[in-house]
Amino acid sequence: MKIIHLFKVFPVAVFLIVLYSCKNEVKEEIITNQISTEAVSQSQKGQAFIEDESSTPNVLQIAIKSPDHTTLVAAVQAANLENVLVNAGPLMVFAPTNAAFKALPAGTVEDLLKPENKEKLAAILKHHVTAGNYDKNFLKNLVKQMIQMLL
Amino acid sequence: MKTYKFQLLSLFGALILLTSCGNNNGQNKSSGALNSSNAEKVYVAPGEHDEFYAFMSGGYSGNLTVYGLPSGRMFKEIPVFSQFPTSGYGYSEETKPMLETSHGFVPWDDSHHPDISQTNGELDGRWIFINGNNTPRIARISLTTFETEEIIEVPNSAGNHSSSFVTENSEYVVAGTRFSVPIPQRDMPINEYKGNFQGALSFISVDPKHGHMDIKFQIIMPGFNYDLSHPGRGKSHGWFFFTTYNTEEANSLQEVNSSQNDKDFIAAINWKKVEEYVNSGGGKKVPAKYAHNIYDEATHTATSTMKKEVLTVNPLDVPGAVFFLPTPKSPHGCDVDPTGNYIIGNGKLSADLTVHSFDNMIAAIEGEKFDGEAYGIPILKFEDVLAGTVKSGGLGPLHTEFDGKGNAYTTFFISSEVVKWKLGTWEVIDRKPTYYSVGHLMIPGGNSRKPFGKYVVALNKITKDRYLPVGPEMEHSAQIYDISGEKMELLYDFPTHGEPHYAAGIPAELLAPKAKKIYRLDENKHPYAVTSPDQARVERKGNEVHIYMSTIRSHFTPDNIEGVKVGDKVYFHITNHEQDFDVPHGFAMIGQNSSELLIMPGQTKSSLWEPKQVGVWPFYCTDFCSALHQEMQGYIRVSPANSNIEISWSLGED
């Protein structure tokens, strides 16, 4: 799982899986990048779609360029969350990699990508975003504190 | 009784509604509020863009406002001649020099006639120029940043009104004086005006690369009032035309004394001839004092230079360069049609429009058919230059624009209407009322070789009952008409800010793609910029304290500063480290005798604070930049003047 900070890209922080992975059993599954074309065409408007060569890439543009986040991007597009992700924030996105999606039970992702489950998908994805401006050290300390509490 | 009346009225209204619904099925011809197609024509759906930009002069706001057409939505107010606390223009250390003049700092003006730069007689969308009427100045505004980049003062001028119109290739932006004055200025009796006062017509060259302006020459004309002007185009390229009034040279009660002559003049200036004369060493350099202020985008800073002399030209020294065309009834607007052949002088006390022909004028000049002279300048015979008269039936014609399809549109102030007429036949095709007392009108590109004749906007002087009342002072109103058909159709009313005089419009596709989104931080050459937060610091130099501060969502670096003392001059130099479109940060300091700063991504702005009271004083970001905007604040500890607390600063330390 990768953390994509709104301003900077952070390396993998494995321990976060403890905090953010789903409760569901982990199984391998191949995920196709099927997206409803209707959803895409509806979602092609707004601040996420401004042609802008000059600004620093935002979190969505970074994810789109990342080969490890194709499933996440497909899910974000299916849920029409592009404009939310590029909001002024500050937002921190805990971005599941393709591998993390593959670890979900068979059929989970395909099911969520269906148009009728758009709201459910959006709700799940929004749980991977937190408002705030936290740096790596702050999160490390937080995890340490939480582990100590559990022990 | 009242209720009864109301019910009856509603019933009646409902009936009308029903009948008109039925009627509409069969025919397209309907008018008024029930015509839904008018609503569709101006409706720009949420998230959609307008077809045209319209730049409206701010008049006594001193600024320039940007609207969309056909929606009438306002996008921006560009500060030009006036201090603008919204952004800190004219308050920040970087922009104060923009408002310097030979009279010192002048934080206001009366902006009148915007004109977009041209190449080959067509709008090229590089810059827009506008004149300051009161303390004569011409400004150049970038159409990529939509910010004022340059202001040049115009000496020997007063009431800078027949300005700021550009020639066909933006060789010159031209500024003519409305009020004649003693040249050079001197102490003399006012009633010796006649024969002693003079009027300067200034040709300001525009650097084709950077747009930088420089007064190339001033033609010193007789002491008339030079009211409006427009360049020749096409075949008349190389000429410039100015309406005059007060050829009586009255210096008092002009509303009576300037209306004595049946005809005043349009002054025709062959500027190419004058340019040749000047280029070969002609003209006389005379002492003058005028400010030239340039804003540098790389340093985000303006500098002001005081110029010491100007080149003047006596029109009698350049034979064949200046002629007078008699034009009835104190002409106001002076407009040239897209072909460059017709010069329209709108006699504001007349019902008719006078149209002169460039071809006729050239023939009369070549035939030396003169009807006397004024101060040595040849007067052409009215009948020889006249192309036609538009018998409009309106009252008080002011300004004319063109649709590029052979039609002209003239405003009538007194009869509150726009009249459409045909060039060449002079027949009136249509007339529509305006609400009320229209001044200028604007068709995008309507005074160029290539007008975009889809809409005309009427800029009205009087609003009265058009909107909900807001006390004695009201915004002015504009009306947009569809002119794509034979008859004009009033589509929409919208309020405008300040007092728009003229306006300039341009298709959105020519500007929108090149509008700047951010300033690049790595190109920031401001001497007080900090390009990374670790450069942020506070330096004391005597009683000056310079705070090199950076901002990014959602904090200032540094945000705790100590060691400042009462009596210090504290300069905040704030660099916005955001590199995202539309993420400015604001800065405001309690008790600061100035405005806020609004700093665009990658930009540096500075402001001065002179703390007068001991204490711990907060500052904060004024722009709701993020969900943690409320956290974006800091403190400055101000100690007594005799304190020995050293300067220190921090961020995120306990």
XYZ file of N, CA and C in Angstrom, chain B residues 190-367:
534
model
N -6.520 82.673 -17.227
C -7.330 81.659 -17.900
C -8.003 82.256 -19.142
N -8.435 83.508 -19.025
C -9.196 84.082 -20.147
C -8.320 84.430 -21.364
N -7.041 84.108 -21.249
C -6.190 84.240 -22.444
C -6.005 82.896 -23.151
N -6.961 81.983 -22.857
C -6.952 80.643 -23.466
C -6.784 80.734 -24.984
N -7.714 81.488 -25.616
C -7.818 81.469 -27.074
C -6.493 81.869 -27.731
N -6.018 80.968 -28.577
C -4.774 81.251 -29.292
C -3.522 80.918 -28.496
N -3.674 80.679 -27.196
C -2.505 80.392 -26.366
C -2.454 78.959 -25.843
N -3.647 78.420 -25.548
C -3.661 77.017 -25.104
C -3.490 76.133 -26.339
N -2.970 74.911 -26.069
C -2.779 73.971 -27.181
C -3.176 72.560 -26.775
N -3.369 71.732 -27.788
C -3.779 70.343 -27.531
C -2.740 69.374 -28.073
N -2.305 68.449 -27.222
C -1.271 67.485 -27.642
C -1.906 66.154 -28.021
N -1.515 65.661 -29.202
C -1.908 64.317 -29.623
C -0.652 63.451 -29.559
N -0.675 62.443 -28.678
C 0.546 61.685 -28.390
C 0.519 60.331 -29.079
N 1.588 60.041 -29.787
C 1.744 58.745 -30.437
C 2.776 57.965 -29.641
N 2.275 56.928 -28.964
C 3.108 56.153 -28.035
C 3.450 54.833 -28.714
N 4.724 54.641 -28.985
C 5.121 53.422 -29.692
C 5.022 52.218 -28.762
N 4.723 51.069 -29.351
C 4.564 49.827 -28.601
C 5.607 48.845 -29.113
N 6.502 48.423 -28.231
C 7.526 47.460 -28.635
C 6.848 46.155 -29.052
N 7.115 45.687 -30.298
C 6.367 44.525 -30.777
C 6.623 43.253 -29.965
N 7.742 43.198 -29.265
C 8.049 41.985 -28.508
C 7.483 42.046 -27.087
N 7.834 43.102 -26.367
C 7.456 43.178 -24.954
C 6.259 44.080 -24.713
N 5.897 44.857 -25.728
C 4.785 45.781 -25.545
C 5.164 47.068 -24.838
N 6.447 47.232 -24.517
C 6.835 48.428 -23.758
C 6.520 49.703 -24.532
N 6.036 50.687 -23.805
C 5.549 51.922 -24.425
C 6.567 53.050 -24.261
N 6.576 53.919 -25.267
C 7.482 55.063 -25.246
C 6.827 56.154 -26.095
N 6.800 57.377 -25.584
C 6.175 58.445 -26.378
C 7.116 58.805 -27.522
N 6.703 58.437 -28.724
C 7.553 58.686 -29.888
C 7.499 60.170 -30.269
N 6.290 60.714 -30.349
C 6.166 62.153 -30.617
C 4.791 62.648 -30.182
N 4.719 63.953 -29.943
C 3.452 64.620 -29.650
C 3.220 65.688 -30.709
N 2.054 65.655 -31.335
C 1.714 66.713 -32.286
C 0.985 67.799 -31.493
N 1.521 69.006 -31.549
C 0.956 70.096 -30.760
C -0.043 70.865 -31.628
N -1.314 70.638 -31.350
C -2.406 71.129 -32.183
C -3.026 72.401 -31.584
N -3.900 73.064 -32.359
C -4.623 74.223 -31.822
C -5.439 73.843 -30.583
N -5.799 74.861 -29.811
C -6.409 74.630 -28.504
C -7.867 74.224 -28.527
N -8.192 73.163 -29.284
C -9.553 72.620 -29.289
C -9.637 71.500 -28.252
N -10.835 70.914 -28.133
C -11.002 69.718 -27.300
C -10.996 68.495 -28.225
N -10.042 67.617 -28.008
C -9.917 66.412 -28.852
C -10.648 65.292 -28.145
N -11.790 64.894 -28.698
C -12.740 64.132 -27.893
C -12.581 62.638 -27.999
N -12.599 62.124 -29.208
C -12.415 60.688 -29.396
C -11.635 60.470 -30.680
N -11.175 59.253 -30.871
C -10.335 58.999 -32.036
C -10.423 57.536 -32.435
N -10.045 57.249 -33.647
C -9.840 55.867 -34.077
C -8.836 55.848 -35.233
N -8.154 54.724 -35.362
C -7.160 54.624 -36.423
C -7.814 54.329 -37.762
N -7.128 54.726 -38.824
C -7.499 54.219 -40.130
C -7.127 52.749 -40.201
N -7.736 52.047 -41.126
C -7.388 50.625 -41.305
C -7.531 50.287 -42.774
N -6.849 49.195 -43.161
C -6.883 48.849 -44.581
C -6.270 49.986 -45.376
N -7.056 50.548 -46.300
C -6.499 51.599 -47.165
C -6.172 52.878 -46.407
N -6.824 53.099 -45.278
C -6.534 54.325 -44.518
C -5.528 54.082 -43.381
N -4.934 52.894 -43.376
C -3.869 52.618 -42.403
C -2.763 53.659 -42.593
N -2.275 54.192 -41.485
C -1.301 55.275 -41.574
C -1.911 56.615 -41.213
N -3.242 56.646 -41.148
C -3.951 57.857 -40.716
C -4.610 57.626 -39.374
N -4.869 58.703 -38.667
C -5.611 58.651 -37.413
C -6.612 59.791 -37.420
N -7.790 59.551 -36.893
C -8.863 60.551 -36.942
C -9.329 60.907 -35.537
N -9.416 62.205 -35.274
C -9.833 62.695 -33.954
C -11.020 63.634 -34.122
N -12.074 63.424 -33.356
C -13.130 64.438 -33.341
C -12.680 65.588 -32.448
N -13.146 66.778 -32.811
C -12.891 67.936 -31.954
C -14.214 68.610 -31.636
N -14.258 69.289 -30.506
C -15.335 70.249 -30.222
C -14.667 71.429 -29.542
N -15.463 72.406 -29.192
C -14.897 73.649 -28.666
C -13.835 74.219 -29.605
N -14.130 74.221 -30.893
C -13.249 74.953 -31.811
C -13.451 76.453 -31.597
N -14.471 76.784 -30.769
C -14.671 78.177 -30.353
C -13.567 78.618 -29.406
N -12.879 77.649 -28.802
C -11.842 77.907 -27.805
C -12.378 78.705 -26.619
N -13.525 78.253 -26.145
C -14.110 78.881 -24.959
C -13.443 78.315 -23.716
N -13.314 79.164 -22.698
C -12.704 78.677 -21.470
C -13.675 78.691 -20.299
N -14.940 79.038 -20.567
C -15.921 79.059 -19.482
C -17.307 78.796 -20.047
N -18.185 78.268 -19.180
C -19.555 77.915 -19.557
C -19.576 77.242 -20.938
N -18.835 76.172 -21.016
C -18.668 75.518 -22.318
C -19.955 74.922 -22.842
N -20.888 74.567 -21.927
C -22.131 73.952 -22.417
C -22.872 74.906 -23.354
N -22.606 76.174 -23.195
C -23.177 77.161 -24.119
C -22.123 77.603 -25.140
N -20.964 77.972 -24.607
C -19.980 78.642 -25.450
C -19.262 77.724 -26.440
N -19.321 76.401 -26.184
C -18.658 75.487 -27.115
C -19.618 74.981 -28.180
N -20.833 75.463 -28.159
C -21.817 74.972 -29.127
C -22.209 76.064 -30.113
N -21.358 77.051 -30.263
C -21.678 78.181 -31.126
C -21.487 77.848 -32.612
N -20.411 77.151 -32.907
C -20.127 76.833 -34.313
C -21.043 75.719 -34.807
N -21.534 75.866 -36.012
C -22.382 74.811 -36.585
C -21.568 73.542 -36.814
N -20.323 73.754 -37.190
C -19.471 72.586 -37.438
C -18.167 72.730 -36.661
N -17.730 71.604 -36.080
C -16.363 71.511 -35.573
C -15.597 70.665 -36.588
N -14.536 70.023 -36.132
C -13.715 69.287 -37.111
C -13.481 67.851 -36.683
N -13.217 67.022 -37.683
C -12.469 65.796 -37.424
C -11.061 66.088 -37.922
N -10.087 65.914 -37.026
C -8.690 66.118 -37.430
C -8.167 64.806 -38.008
N -7.692 64.871 -39.254
C -7.108 63.690 -39.904
C -5.595 63.840 -39.867
N -4.943 62.858 -39.251
C -3.490 62.945 -39.069
C -2.823 61.822 -39.853
N -1.963 62.171 -40.752
C -1.162 61.165 -41.452
C 0.073 60.885 -40.591
N -0.091 59.899 -39.663
C 0.986 59.683 -38.688
C 2.219 59.058 -39.332
N 2.014 58.368 -40.456
C 3.193 57.793 -41.126
C 4.107 58.904 -41.630
N 3.461 59.968 -42.101
C 4.227 61.112 -42.586
C 4.980 61.782 -41.427
N 4.287 61.911 -40.316
C 4.920 62.527 -39.144
C 6.050 61.627 -38.635
N 5.808 60.327 -38.672
C 6.829 59.359 -38.240
C 8.103 59.485 -39.085
N 7.896 59.605 -40.418
C 9.060 59.778 -41.309
C 9.826 61.046 -40.959
N 9.050 62.108 -40.720
C 9.633 63.414 -40.370
C 10.476 63.286 -39.093
N 9.928 62.590 -38.132
C 10.612 62.424 -36.847
C 11.834 61.515 -37.002
N 11.647 60.440 -37.775
C 12.765 59.492 -37.967
C 13.942 60.146 -38.688
N 13.647 61.185 -39.477
C 14.762 61.857 -40.149
C 15.200 63.102 -39.389
N 14.928 63.093 -38.073
C 15.476 64.135 -37.211
C 14.565 65.307 -36.962
N 13.328 65.248 -37.479
C 12.392 66.350 -37.268
C 11.845 66.387 -35.853
N 11.204 67.522 -35.536
C 10.602 67.679 -34.216
C 11.523 68.367 -33.245
N 10.949 68.718 -32.100
C 11.717 69.480 -31.128
C 11.579 68.828 -29.760
N 12.721 68.499 -29.180
C 12.684 67.924 -27.831
C 12.464 69.048 -26.835
N 11.446 68.885 -26.009
C 11.167 69.921 -25.011
C 11.169 69.281 -23.616
N 11.504 70.099 -22.604
C 11.484 69.554 -21.243
C 10.067 69.136 -20.872
N 9.951 68.027 -20.199
C 8.658 67.538 -19.722
C 8.957 66.602 -18.568
N 7.973 66.357 -17.743
C 8.185 65.457 -16.616
C 7.043 64.462 -16.620
N 7.362 63.194 -16.804
C 6.304 62.184 -16.790
C 6.857 60.839 -16.359
N 6.030 60.102 -15.637
C 6.462 58.825 -15.059
C 6.240 57.691 -16.047
N 7.164 56.744 -16.014
C 7.039 55.528 -16.813
C 7.242 54.358 -15.868
N 6.190 53.585 -15.666
C 6.200 52.530 -14.650
C 6.047 51.167 -15.307
N 6.982 50.287 -14.994
C 6.956 48.958 -15.613
C 6.987 47.881 -14.532
N 6.090 46.930 -14.674
C 6.046 45.777 -13.772
C 6.762 44.613 -14.451
N 7.706 44.022 -13.718
C 8.478 42.897 -14.262
C 7.930 41.593 -13.681
N 7.474 40.723 -14.567
C 6.849 39.482 -14.109
C 7.854 38.567 -13.399
N 9.132 38.630 -13.773
C 10.130 37.744 -13.159
C 10.440 38.171 -11.722
N 10.553 39.477 -11.501
C 10.836 39.937 -10.136
C 9.549 40.250 -9.374
N 8.418 40.172 -10.042
C 7.110 40.495 -9.449
C 7.110 41.911 -8.878
N 7.904 42.773 -9.505
C 8.137 44.100 -8.936
C 8.071 45.172 -10.019
N 7.482 46.310 -9.668
C 7.414 47.438 -10.591
C 8.486 48.459 -10.253
N 8.965 49.141 -11.299
C 9.878 50.253 -11.082
C 9.298 51.477 -11.785
N 9.558 52.627 -11.229
C 9.065 53.880 -11.800
C 10.257 54.751 -12.177
N 10.229 55.266 -13.414
C 11.302 56.148 -13.883
C 10.664 57.479 -14.268
N 11.307 58.576 -13.888
C 10.765 59.878 -14.286
C 11.476 60.328 -15.552
N 10.701 60.530 -16.617
C 11.275 60.967 -17.889
C 11.372 62.498 -17.897
N 12.324 63.005 -18.683
C 12.652 64.426 -18.572
C 12.313 65.246 -19.817
N 12.107 64.581 -20.938
C 11.796 65.369 -22.139
C 10.928 64.578 -23.102
N 10.297 65.296 -24.008
C 9.406 64.663 -24.974
C 9.597 65.369 -26.319
N 9.433 64.592 -27.385
C 9.617 65.139 -28.732
C 8.282 65.701 -29.227
N 8.275 66.990 -29.566
C 7.035 67.598 -30.039
C 7.157 67.952 -31.521
N 5.998 67.944 -32.177
C 5.972 68.256 -33.607
C 4.948 69.362 -33.834
N 5.373 70.424 -34.501
C 4.451 71.464 -34.934
C 3.844 71.007 -36.266
N 2.508 70.840 -36.336
C 1.915 70.277 -37.564
C 2.249 71.090 -38.816
N 2.534 72.390 -38.626
C 2.844 73.222 -39.804
C 4.206 72.867 -40.397
N 5.025 72.181 -39.601
C 6.343 71.785 -40.100
C 6.294 70.525 -40.963
N 5.140 69.866 -40.986
C 5.016 68.638 -41.784
C 3.853 68.825 -42.755
N 4.107 69.503 -43.868
C 3.009 69.770 -44.806
C 2.391 68.470 -45.307
N 1.074 68.472 -45.435
C 0.384 67.288 -45.948
C 0.122 66.233 -44.895
N 0.398 66.552 -43.618
C 0.210 65.543 -42.580
C -1.076 65.732 -41.784
N -1.567 66.982 -41.707
C -2.728 67.236 -40.844
C -3.765 68.075 -41.605
N -5.022 67.592 -41.552
C -6.135 68.305 -42.209
C -7.336 68.301 -41.284
N -8.220 69.284 -41.509
C -9.473 69.318 -40.743
C -10.642 69.010 -41.670
N -11.512 68.079 -41.203
C -12.725 67.733 -41.934
C -13.907 68.326 -41.164
N -14.595 69.331 -41.732
C -15.719 69.933 -41.005
C -16.779 68.868 -40.690
N -17.252 68.862 -39.450
C -18.213 67.850 -39.009
C -19.217 68.529 -38.084
N -20.517 68.352 -38.353
C -21.523 69.145 -37.639
C -21.671 68.787 -36.162
N -22.028 69.806 -35.406
C -22.649 69.680 -34.092
C -21.797 68.963 -33.045
N -20.650 69.518 -32.762
C -19.816 69.027 -31.659
C -19.677 67.495 -31.646
N -19.041 66.939 -32.672
C -18.984 65.476 -32.773
C -18.274 64.844 -31.576
N -18.786 63.691 -31.184
C -18.230 62.954 -30.048
C -17.475 61.735 -30.589
N -18.202 60.651 -30.867
C -17.548 59.434 -31.359
C -16.918 59.652 -32.722
N -15.794 58.929 -32.953
C -15.087 59.004 -34.223
C -14.721 57.569 -34.585
N -15.482 56.984 -35.488
C -15.332 55.548 -35.730
C -15.064 55.267 -37.200
N -14.244 54.254 -37.440
C -13.820 53.921 -38.801
C -14.309 52.515 -39.120
N -14.952 52.356 -40.249
C -15.562 51.070 -40.596
C -14.477 50.046 -40.949
N -14.833 48.738 -40.997
C -13.813 47.696 -41.200
C -13.006 47.837 -42.497
N -13.586 48.474 -43.533
C -12.835 48.625 -44.780
C -11.854 49.781 -44.705
N -12.067 50.668 -43.733
C -11.194 51.828 -43.593
C -11.624 52.999 -44.449
N -12.733 52.877 -45.183
C -13.131 53.975 -46.065
C -14.004 55.008 -45.378
N -14.834 54.573 -44.437
C -15.794 55.512 -43.847
C -15.375 55.945 -42.455
N -15.419 57.248 -42.256
C -15.101 57.827 -40.959
C -16.374 58.477 -40.460
N -16.870 57.972 -39.344
C -18.178 58.423 -38.863
C -17.994 59.377 -37.696
N -18.544 60.564 -37.858
C -18.514 61.548 -36.783
C -19.919 61.732 -36.262
N -20.088 61.471 -34.969
C -21.422 61.536 -34.388
C -21.610 62.876 -33.686
N -22.307 63.782 -34.364
C -22.566 65.104 -33.780
C -23.555 64.972 -32.640
N -23.051 65.141 -31.417
C -23.887 64.769 -30.274
C -25.089 65.687 -30.077
N -25.098 66.845 -30.746
C -26.263 67.722 -30.647
C -27.124 67.629 -31.903
N -26.896 66.572 -32.666
C -27.566 66.445 -33.947
C -28.483 65.225 -33.929
N -29.327 65.121 -34.940
C -30.120 63.910 -35.122
C -29.471 63.022 -36.175
N -28.594 63.597 -36.947
C -28.015 62.866 -38.081
C -26.567 62.484 -37.815
N -26.131 61.477 -38.559
C -24.730 61.079 -38.490
C -24.036 61.560 -39.739
N -22.808 62.013 -39.568
C -22.023 62.450 -40.706
C -21.006 61.360 -41.034
N -21.025 60.931 -42.282
C -20.066 59.915 -42.699
C -19.143 60.527 -43.755
N -17.858 60.566 -43.437
C -16.873 61.043 -44.394
C -16.270 59.854 -45.133
N -15.797 60.143 -46.340
C -15.170 59.086 -47.125
C -13.668 59.347 -47.198
N -12.900 58.312 -46.897
C -11.448 58.438 -46.977
C -11.016 58.730 -48.409
N -11.641 58.020 -49.366
C -11.302 58.253 -50.778
C -11.559 59.705 -51.172
N -12.728 60.221 -50.732
C -13.050 61.628 -51.027
C -12.020 62.567 -50.401
N -11.626 62.203 -49.186
C -10.677 63.056 -48.473
C -9.347 63.114 -49.231
N -8.871 61.951 -49.669
C -7.603 61.908 -50.403
C -7.723 62.714 -51.698
N -8.874 62.542 -52.394
C -9.082 63.285 -53.649
C -9.080 64.799 -53.398
N -9.733 65.215 -52.312
C -9.794 66.649 -51.991
C -8.412 67.186 -51.641
N -7.635 66.371 -50.926
C -6.279 66.807 -50.551
C -5.431 66.951 -51.828
N -5.533 65.929 -52.688
C -4.742 65.962 -53.923
C -5.164 67.115 -54.823
N -6.467 67.396 -54.818
C -6.972 68.526 -55.624
C -6.790 69.869 -54.929
